[in-house]
PDB file of C-alpha atoms in Angstrom:
ATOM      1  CA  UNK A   1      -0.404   5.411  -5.259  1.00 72.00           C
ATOM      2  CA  UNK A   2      -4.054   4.659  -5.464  1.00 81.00           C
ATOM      3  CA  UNK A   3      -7.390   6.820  -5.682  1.00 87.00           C
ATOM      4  CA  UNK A   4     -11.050   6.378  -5.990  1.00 92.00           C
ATOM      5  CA  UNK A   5     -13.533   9.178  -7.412  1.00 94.00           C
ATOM      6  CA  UNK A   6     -17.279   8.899  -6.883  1.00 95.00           C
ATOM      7  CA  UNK A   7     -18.450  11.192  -9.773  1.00 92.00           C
ATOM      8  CA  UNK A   8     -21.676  11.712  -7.625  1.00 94.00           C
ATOM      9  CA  UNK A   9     -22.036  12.897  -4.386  1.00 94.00           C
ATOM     10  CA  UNK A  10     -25.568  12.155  -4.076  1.00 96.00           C
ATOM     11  CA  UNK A  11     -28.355  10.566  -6.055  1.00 98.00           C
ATOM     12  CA  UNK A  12     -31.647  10.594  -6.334  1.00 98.00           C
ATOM     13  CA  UNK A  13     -33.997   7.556  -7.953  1.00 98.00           C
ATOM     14  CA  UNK A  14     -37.670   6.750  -8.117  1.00 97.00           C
ATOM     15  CA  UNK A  15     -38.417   3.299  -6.575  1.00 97.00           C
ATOM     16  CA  UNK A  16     -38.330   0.859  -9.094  1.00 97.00           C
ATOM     17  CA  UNK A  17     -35.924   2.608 -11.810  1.00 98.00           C
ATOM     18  CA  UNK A  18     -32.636   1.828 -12.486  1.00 98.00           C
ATOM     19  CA  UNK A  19     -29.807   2.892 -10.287  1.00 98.00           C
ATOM     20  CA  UNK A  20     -26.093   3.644 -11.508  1.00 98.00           C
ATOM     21  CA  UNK A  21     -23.820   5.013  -8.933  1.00 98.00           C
ATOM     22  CA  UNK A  22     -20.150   6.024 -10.377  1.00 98.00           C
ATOM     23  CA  UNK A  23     -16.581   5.269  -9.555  1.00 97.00           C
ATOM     24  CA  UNK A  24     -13.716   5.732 -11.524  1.00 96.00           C
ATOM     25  CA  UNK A  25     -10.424   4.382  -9.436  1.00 93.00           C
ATOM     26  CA  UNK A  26      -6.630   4.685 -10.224  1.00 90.00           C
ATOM     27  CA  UNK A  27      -4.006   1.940  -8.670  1.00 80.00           C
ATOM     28  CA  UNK A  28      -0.254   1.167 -10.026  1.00 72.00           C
ATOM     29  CA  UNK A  29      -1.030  -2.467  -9.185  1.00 72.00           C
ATOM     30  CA  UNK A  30      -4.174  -4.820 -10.705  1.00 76.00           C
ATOM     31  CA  UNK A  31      -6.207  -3.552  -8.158  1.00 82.00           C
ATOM     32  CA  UNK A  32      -8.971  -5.432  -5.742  1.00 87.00           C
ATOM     33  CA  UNK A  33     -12.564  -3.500  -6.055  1.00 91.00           C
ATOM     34  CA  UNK A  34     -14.690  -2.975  -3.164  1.00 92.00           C
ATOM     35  CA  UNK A  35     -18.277  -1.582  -2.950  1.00 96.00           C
ATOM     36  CA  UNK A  36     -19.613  -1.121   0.257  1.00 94.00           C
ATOM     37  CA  UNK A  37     -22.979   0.238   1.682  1.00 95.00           C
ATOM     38  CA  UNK A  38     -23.062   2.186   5.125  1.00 91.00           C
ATOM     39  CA  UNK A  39     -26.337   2.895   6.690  1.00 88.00           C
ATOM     40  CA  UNK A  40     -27.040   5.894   9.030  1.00 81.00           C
ATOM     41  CA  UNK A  41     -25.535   5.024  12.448  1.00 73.00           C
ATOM     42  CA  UNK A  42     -24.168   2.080  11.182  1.00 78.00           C
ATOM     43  CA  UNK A  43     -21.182   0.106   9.705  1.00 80.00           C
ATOM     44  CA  UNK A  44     -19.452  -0.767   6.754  1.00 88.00           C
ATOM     45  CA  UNK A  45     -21.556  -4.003   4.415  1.00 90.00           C
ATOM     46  CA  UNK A  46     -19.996  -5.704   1.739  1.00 91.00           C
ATOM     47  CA  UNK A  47     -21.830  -5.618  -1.673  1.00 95.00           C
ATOM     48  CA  UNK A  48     -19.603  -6.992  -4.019  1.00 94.00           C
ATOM     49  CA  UNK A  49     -15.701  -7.150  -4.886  1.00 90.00           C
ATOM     50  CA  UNK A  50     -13.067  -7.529  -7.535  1.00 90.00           C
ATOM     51  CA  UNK A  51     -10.644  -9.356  -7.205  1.00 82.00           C
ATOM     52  CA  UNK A  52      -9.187 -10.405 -10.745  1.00 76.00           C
ATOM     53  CA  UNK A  53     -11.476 -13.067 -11.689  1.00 75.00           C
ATOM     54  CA  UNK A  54     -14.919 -12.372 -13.628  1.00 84.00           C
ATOM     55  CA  UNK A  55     -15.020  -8.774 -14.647  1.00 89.00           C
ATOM     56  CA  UNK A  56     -19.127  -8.479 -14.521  1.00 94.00           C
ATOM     57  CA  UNK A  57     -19.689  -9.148 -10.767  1.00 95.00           C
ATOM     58  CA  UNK A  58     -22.879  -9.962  -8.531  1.00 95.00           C
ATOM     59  CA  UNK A  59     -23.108  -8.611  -5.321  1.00 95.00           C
ATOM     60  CA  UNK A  60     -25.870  -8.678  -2.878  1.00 94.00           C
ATOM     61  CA  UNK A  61     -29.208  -7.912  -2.820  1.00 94.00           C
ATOM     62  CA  UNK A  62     -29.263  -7.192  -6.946  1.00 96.00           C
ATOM     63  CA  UNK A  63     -26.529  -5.156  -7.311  1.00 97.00           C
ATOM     64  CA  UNK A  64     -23.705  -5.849 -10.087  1.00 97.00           C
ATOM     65  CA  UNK A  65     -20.477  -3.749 -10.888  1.00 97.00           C
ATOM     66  CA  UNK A  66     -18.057  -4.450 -13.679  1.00 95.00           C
ATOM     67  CA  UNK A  67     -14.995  -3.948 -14.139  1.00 93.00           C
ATOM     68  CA  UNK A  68     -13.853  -2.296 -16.900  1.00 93.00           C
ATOM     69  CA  UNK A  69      -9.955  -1.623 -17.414  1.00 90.00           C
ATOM     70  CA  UNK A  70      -9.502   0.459 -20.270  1.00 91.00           C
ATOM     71  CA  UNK A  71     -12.257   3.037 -18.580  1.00 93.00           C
ATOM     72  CA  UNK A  72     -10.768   2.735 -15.092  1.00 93.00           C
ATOM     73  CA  UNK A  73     -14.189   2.021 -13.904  1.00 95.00           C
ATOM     74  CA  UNK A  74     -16.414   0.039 -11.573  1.00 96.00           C
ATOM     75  CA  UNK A  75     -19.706   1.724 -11.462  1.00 98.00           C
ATOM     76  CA  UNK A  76     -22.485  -0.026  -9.278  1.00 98.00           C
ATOM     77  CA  UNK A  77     -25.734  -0.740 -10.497  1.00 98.00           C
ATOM     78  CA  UNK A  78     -29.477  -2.082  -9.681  1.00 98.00           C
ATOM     79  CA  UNK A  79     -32.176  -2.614 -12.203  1.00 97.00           C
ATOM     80  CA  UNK A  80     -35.061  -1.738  -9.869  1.00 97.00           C
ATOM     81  CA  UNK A  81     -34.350   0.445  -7.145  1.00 97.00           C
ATOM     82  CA  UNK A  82     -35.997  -0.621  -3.370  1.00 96.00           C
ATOM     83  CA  UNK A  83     -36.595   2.057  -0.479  1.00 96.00           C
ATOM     84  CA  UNK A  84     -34.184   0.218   1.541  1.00 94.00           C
ATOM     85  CA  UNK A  85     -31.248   1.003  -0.705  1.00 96.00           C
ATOM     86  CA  UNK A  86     -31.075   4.361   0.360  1.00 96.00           C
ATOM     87  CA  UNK A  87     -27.937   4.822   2.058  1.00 96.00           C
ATOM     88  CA  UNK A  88     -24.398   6.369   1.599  1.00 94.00           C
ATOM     89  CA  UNK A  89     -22.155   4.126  -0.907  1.00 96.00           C
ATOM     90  CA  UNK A  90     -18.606   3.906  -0.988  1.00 95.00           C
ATOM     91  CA  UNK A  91     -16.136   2.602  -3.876  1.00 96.00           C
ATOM     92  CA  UNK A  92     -13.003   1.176  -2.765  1.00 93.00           C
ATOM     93  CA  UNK A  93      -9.911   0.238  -3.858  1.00 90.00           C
ATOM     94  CA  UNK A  94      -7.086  -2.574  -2.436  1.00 83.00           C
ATOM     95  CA  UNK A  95      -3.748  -2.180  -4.473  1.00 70.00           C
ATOM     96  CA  UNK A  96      -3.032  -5.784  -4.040  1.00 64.00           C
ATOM     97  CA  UNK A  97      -5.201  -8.230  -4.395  1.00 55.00           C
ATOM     98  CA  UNK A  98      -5.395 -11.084  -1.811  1.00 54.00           C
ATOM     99  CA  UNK A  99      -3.337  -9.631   0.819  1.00 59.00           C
ATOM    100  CA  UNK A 100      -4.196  -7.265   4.097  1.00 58.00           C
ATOM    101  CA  UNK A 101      -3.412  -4.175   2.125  1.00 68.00           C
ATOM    102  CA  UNK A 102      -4.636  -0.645   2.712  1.00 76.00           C
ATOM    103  CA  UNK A 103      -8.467   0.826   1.743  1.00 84.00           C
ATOM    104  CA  UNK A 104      -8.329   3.953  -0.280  1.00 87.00           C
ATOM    105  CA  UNK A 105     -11.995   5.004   0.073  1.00 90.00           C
ATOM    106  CA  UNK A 106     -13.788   7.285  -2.139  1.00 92.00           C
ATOM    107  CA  UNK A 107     -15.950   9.957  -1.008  1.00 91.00           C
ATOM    108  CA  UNK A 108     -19.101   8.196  -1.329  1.00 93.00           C
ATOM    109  CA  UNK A 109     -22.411   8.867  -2.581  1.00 96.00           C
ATOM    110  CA  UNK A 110     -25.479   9.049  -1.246  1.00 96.00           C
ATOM    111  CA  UNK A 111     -28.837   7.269  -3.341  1.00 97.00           C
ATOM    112  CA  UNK A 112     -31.570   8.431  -2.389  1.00 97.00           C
ATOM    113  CA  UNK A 113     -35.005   6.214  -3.267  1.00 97.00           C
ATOM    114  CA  UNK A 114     -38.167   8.183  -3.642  1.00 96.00           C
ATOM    115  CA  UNK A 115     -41.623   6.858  -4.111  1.00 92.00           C
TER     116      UNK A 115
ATOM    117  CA  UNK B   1     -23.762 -13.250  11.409  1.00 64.00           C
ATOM    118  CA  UNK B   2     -21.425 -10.739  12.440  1.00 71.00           C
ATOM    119  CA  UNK B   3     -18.078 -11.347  11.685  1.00 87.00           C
ATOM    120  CA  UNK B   4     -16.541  -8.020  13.469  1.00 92.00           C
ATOM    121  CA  UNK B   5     -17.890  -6.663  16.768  1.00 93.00           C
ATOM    122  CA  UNK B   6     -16.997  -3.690  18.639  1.00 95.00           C
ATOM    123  CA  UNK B   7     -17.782  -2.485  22.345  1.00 96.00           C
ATOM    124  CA  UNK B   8     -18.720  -0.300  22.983  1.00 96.00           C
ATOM    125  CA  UNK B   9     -21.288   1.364  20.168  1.00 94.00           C
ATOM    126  CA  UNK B  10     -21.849   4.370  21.619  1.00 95.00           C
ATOM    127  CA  UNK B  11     -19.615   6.400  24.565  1.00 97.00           C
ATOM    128  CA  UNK B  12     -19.564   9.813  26.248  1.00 97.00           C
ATOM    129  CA  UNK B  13     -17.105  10.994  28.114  1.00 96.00           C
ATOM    130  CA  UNK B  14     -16.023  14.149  29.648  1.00 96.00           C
ATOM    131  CA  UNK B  15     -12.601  15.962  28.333  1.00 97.00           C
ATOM    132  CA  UNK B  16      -9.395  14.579  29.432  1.00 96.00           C
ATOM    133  CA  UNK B  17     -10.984  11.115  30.151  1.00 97.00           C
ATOM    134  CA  UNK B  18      -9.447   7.790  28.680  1.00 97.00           C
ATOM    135  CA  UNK B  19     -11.398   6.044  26.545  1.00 97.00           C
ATOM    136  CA  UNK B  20     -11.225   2.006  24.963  1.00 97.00           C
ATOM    137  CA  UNK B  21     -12.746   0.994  22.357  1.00 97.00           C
ATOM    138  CA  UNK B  22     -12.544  -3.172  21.437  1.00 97.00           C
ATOM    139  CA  UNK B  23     -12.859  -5.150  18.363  1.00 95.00           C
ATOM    140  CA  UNK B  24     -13.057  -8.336  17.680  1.00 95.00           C
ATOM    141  CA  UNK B  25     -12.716 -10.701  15.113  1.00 93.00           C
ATOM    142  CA  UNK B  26     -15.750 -13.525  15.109  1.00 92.00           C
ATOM    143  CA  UNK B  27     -14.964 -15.271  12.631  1.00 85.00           C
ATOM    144  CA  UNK B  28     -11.432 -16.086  12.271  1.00 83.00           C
ATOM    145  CA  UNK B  29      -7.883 -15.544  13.571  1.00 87.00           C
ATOM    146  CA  UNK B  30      -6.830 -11.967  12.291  1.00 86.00           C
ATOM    147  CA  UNK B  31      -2.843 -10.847  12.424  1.00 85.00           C
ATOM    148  CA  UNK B  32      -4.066  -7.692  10.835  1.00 87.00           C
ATOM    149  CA  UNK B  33      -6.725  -5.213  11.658  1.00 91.00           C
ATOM    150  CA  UNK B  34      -7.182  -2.040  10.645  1.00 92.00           C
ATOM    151  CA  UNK B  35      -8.834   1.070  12.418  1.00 95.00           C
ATOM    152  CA  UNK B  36     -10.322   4.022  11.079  1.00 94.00           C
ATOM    153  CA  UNK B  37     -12.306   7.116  11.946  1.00 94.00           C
ATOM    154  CA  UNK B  38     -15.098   8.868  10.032  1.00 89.00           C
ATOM    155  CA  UNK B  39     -16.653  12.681  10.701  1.00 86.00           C
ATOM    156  CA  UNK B  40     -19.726  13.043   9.875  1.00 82.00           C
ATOM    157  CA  UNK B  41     -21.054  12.953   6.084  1.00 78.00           C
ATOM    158  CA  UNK B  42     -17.310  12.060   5.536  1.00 83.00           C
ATOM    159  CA  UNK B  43     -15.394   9.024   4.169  1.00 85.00           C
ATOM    160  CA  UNK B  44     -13.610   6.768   6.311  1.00 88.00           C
ATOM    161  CA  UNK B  45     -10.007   7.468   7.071  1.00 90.00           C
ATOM    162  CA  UNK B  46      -7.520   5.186   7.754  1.00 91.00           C
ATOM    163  CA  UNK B  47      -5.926   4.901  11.115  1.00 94.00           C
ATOM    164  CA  UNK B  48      -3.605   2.759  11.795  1.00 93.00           C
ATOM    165  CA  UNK B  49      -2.811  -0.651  11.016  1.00 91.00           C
ATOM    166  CA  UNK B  50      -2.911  -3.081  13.767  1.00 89.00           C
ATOM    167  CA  UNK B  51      -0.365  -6.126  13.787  1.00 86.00           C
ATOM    168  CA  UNK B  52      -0.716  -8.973  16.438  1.00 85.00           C
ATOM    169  CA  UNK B  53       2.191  -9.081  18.446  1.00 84.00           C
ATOM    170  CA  UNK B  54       4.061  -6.102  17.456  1.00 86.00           C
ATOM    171  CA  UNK B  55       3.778  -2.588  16.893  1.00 89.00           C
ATOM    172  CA  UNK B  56       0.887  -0.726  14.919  1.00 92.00           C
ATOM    173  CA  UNK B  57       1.509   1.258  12.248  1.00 92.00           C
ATOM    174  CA  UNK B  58       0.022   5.153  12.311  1.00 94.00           C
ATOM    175  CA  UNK B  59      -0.982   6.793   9.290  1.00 92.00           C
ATOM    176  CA  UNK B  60       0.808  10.225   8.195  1.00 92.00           C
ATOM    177  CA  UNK B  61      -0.802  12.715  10.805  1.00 93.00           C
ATOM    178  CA  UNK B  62      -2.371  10.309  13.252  1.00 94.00           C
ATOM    179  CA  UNK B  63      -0.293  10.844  16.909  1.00 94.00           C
ATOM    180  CA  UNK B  64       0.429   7.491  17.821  1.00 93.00           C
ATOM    181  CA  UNK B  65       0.466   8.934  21.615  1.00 94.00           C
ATOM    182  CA  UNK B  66      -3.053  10.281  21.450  1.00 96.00           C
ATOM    183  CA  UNK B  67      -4.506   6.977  19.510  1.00 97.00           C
ATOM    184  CA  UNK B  68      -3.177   3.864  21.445  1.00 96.00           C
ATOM    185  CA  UNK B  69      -3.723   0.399  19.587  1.00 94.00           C
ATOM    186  CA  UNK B  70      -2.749  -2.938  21.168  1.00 91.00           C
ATOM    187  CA  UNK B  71      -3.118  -6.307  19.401  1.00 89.00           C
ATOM    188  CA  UNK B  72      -2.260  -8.603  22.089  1.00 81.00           C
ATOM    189  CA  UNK B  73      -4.623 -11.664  20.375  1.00 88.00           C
ATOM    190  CA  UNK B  74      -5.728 -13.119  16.652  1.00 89.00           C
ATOM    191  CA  UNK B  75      -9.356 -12.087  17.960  1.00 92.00           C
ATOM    192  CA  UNK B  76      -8.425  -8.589  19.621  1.00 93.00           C
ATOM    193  CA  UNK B  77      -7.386  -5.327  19.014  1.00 93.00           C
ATOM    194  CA  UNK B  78      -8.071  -2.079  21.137  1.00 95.00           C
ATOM    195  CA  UNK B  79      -7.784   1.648  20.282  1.00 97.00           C
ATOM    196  CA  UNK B  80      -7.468   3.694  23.500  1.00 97.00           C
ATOM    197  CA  UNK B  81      -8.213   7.866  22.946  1.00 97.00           C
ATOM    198  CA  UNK B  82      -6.216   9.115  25.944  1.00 97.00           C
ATOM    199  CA  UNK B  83      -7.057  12.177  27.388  1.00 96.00           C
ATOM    200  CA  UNK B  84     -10.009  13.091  24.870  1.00 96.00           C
ATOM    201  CA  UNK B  85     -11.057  16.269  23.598  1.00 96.00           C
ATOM    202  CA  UNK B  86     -13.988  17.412  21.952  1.00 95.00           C
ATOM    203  CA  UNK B  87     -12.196  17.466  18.499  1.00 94.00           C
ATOM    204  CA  UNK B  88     -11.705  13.566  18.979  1.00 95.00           C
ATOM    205  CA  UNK B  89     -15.704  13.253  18.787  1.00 95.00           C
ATOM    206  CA  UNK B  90     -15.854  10.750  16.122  1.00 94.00           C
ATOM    207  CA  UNK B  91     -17.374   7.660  14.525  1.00 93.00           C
ATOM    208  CA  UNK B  92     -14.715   5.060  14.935  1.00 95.00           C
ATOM    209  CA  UNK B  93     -14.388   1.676  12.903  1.00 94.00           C
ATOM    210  CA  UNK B  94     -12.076  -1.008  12.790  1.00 94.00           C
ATOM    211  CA  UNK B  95     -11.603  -3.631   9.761  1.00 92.00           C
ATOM    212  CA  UNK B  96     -10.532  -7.254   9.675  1.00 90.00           C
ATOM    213  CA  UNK B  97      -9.342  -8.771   6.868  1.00 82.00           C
ATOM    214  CA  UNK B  98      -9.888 -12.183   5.570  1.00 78.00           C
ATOM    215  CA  UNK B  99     -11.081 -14.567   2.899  1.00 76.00           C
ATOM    216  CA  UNK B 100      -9.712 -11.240   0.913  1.00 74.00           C
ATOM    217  CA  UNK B 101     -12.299  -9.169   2.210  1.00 78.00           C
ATOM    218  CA  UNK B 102     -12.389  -6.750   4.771  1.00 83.00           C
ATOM    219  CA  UNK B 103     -14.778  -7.031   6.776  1.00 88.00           C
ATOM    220  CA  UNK B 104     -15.920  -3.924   8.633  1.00 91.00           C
ATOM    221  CA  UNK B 105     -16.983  -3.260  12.588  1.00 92.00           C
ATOM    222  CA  UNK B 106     -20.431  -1.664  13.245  1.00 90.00           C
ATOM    223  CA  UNK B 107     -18.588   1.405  14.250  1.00 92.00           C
ATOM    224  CA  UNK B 108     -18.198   3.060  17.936  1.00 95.00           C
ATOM    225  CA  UNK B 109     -19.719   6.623  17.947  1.00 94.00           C
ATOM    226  CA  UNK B 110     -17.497   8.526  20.562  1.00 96.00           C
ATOM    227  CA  UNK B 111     -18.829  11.904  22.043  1.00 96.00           C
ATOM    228  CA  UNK B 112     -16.234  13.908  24.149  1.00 96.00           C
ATOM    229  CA  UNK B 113     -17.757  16.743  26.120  1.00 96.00           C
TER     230      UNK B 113
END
């Protein structure tokens, strides 16, 4: 079996600061890492993944999550936060890498970027 | 570009209707896709699984009756909601998978009145 916890369920940043969003994941398998972003009204984007190679990974539009076994984590994170990164966040976990497995999703956070 | 549409993005339809929702894979041939449905300031929860050319497979609690899937093509798979009711108002997704990603739909936001 395989689960995903967003520590946060919302988060709140001043444009330009840093921005760490939490996920702590549990798999029985080496597990494939997914972070996507979900705007309101809209669907699921791809950030970055995991998928067994380099544990430090670059996503899109500055984000970077790494992997880190021994803590059963992959928290995503931003150096300098934009207003258009506010949107709900969601950590997810594949318990096969490669294949057409299932999606556990975690509950997702939401960041919220203030001026 | 896209690589996963869906038609249509928004519906409304009176209880009891039939409803179909499409998606389509854009970018390459998919044998699997994947459907889900999300409530509002909820996660996305799995469906189904769709196969091409046989049988979905329902998720513990989903009522394979209710939630018709056919995956007749590598390009196409369609969830039918027969005979809606207002508790089947939902944001509905699907998922393709490939290059190992999975690559999500922009969603179909269903209203049943």
């Amino acid at each position: 079996a395989q689960s995903v916890t967003q520590l946060d369920s919302h988060v709140s940043v001043s444009e330009g600061t840093p921005v760490l969003l939490r996920c702590n994941y549990s798999s029985s398998y080496s597990p494939s890492l997914f972070w996507y972003v979900q705007h309101p009204n809209k669907g699921l984007q791809l950030l970055l993944k995991y998928t067994s190679a380099a544990t430090l990974v670059k996503g899109i539009n500055g984000f970077e999550a790494e992997f880190k076994k021994s803590e059963t984590s992959f928290h995503l994170t931003k150096p300098s936060a934009h207003m258009s990164d506010a949107a709900e966040y969601f950590c997810v976990v594949s318990d096969e890498a490669g294949t057409a497995s299932k999606l556990t999703f975690g509950t997702g956070t939401r960041l919220q970027v203030t001026l | 570009g896209a690589v996963v549409s869906q038609h249509p993005s928004r519906v409304i339809c009176k209880s009891g209707t039939s409803v179909k929702i499409e998606c389509r894979s854009l970018d390459f041939q998919a044998t699997t896709m994947f459907w889900y449905r999300q409530f509002p300031k909820q996660s996305l929860m799995l469906m189904a699984t769709s196969n091409e050319g046989s049988k979905a497979t329902y998720e513990q609690g989903v009522e394979k009756d209710k939630f018709l899937i056919n995956h007749a093509s590598l390009t196409l798979s369609t969830l039918t909601v027969t005979s809606a009711h207002p508790e089947d108002s939902s944001f509905y997704i699907c998922s393709v998978w490939g290059r190992e990603t999975q690559y999500f739909g922009p969603g179909t936001r269903l209203l049943v009145l």
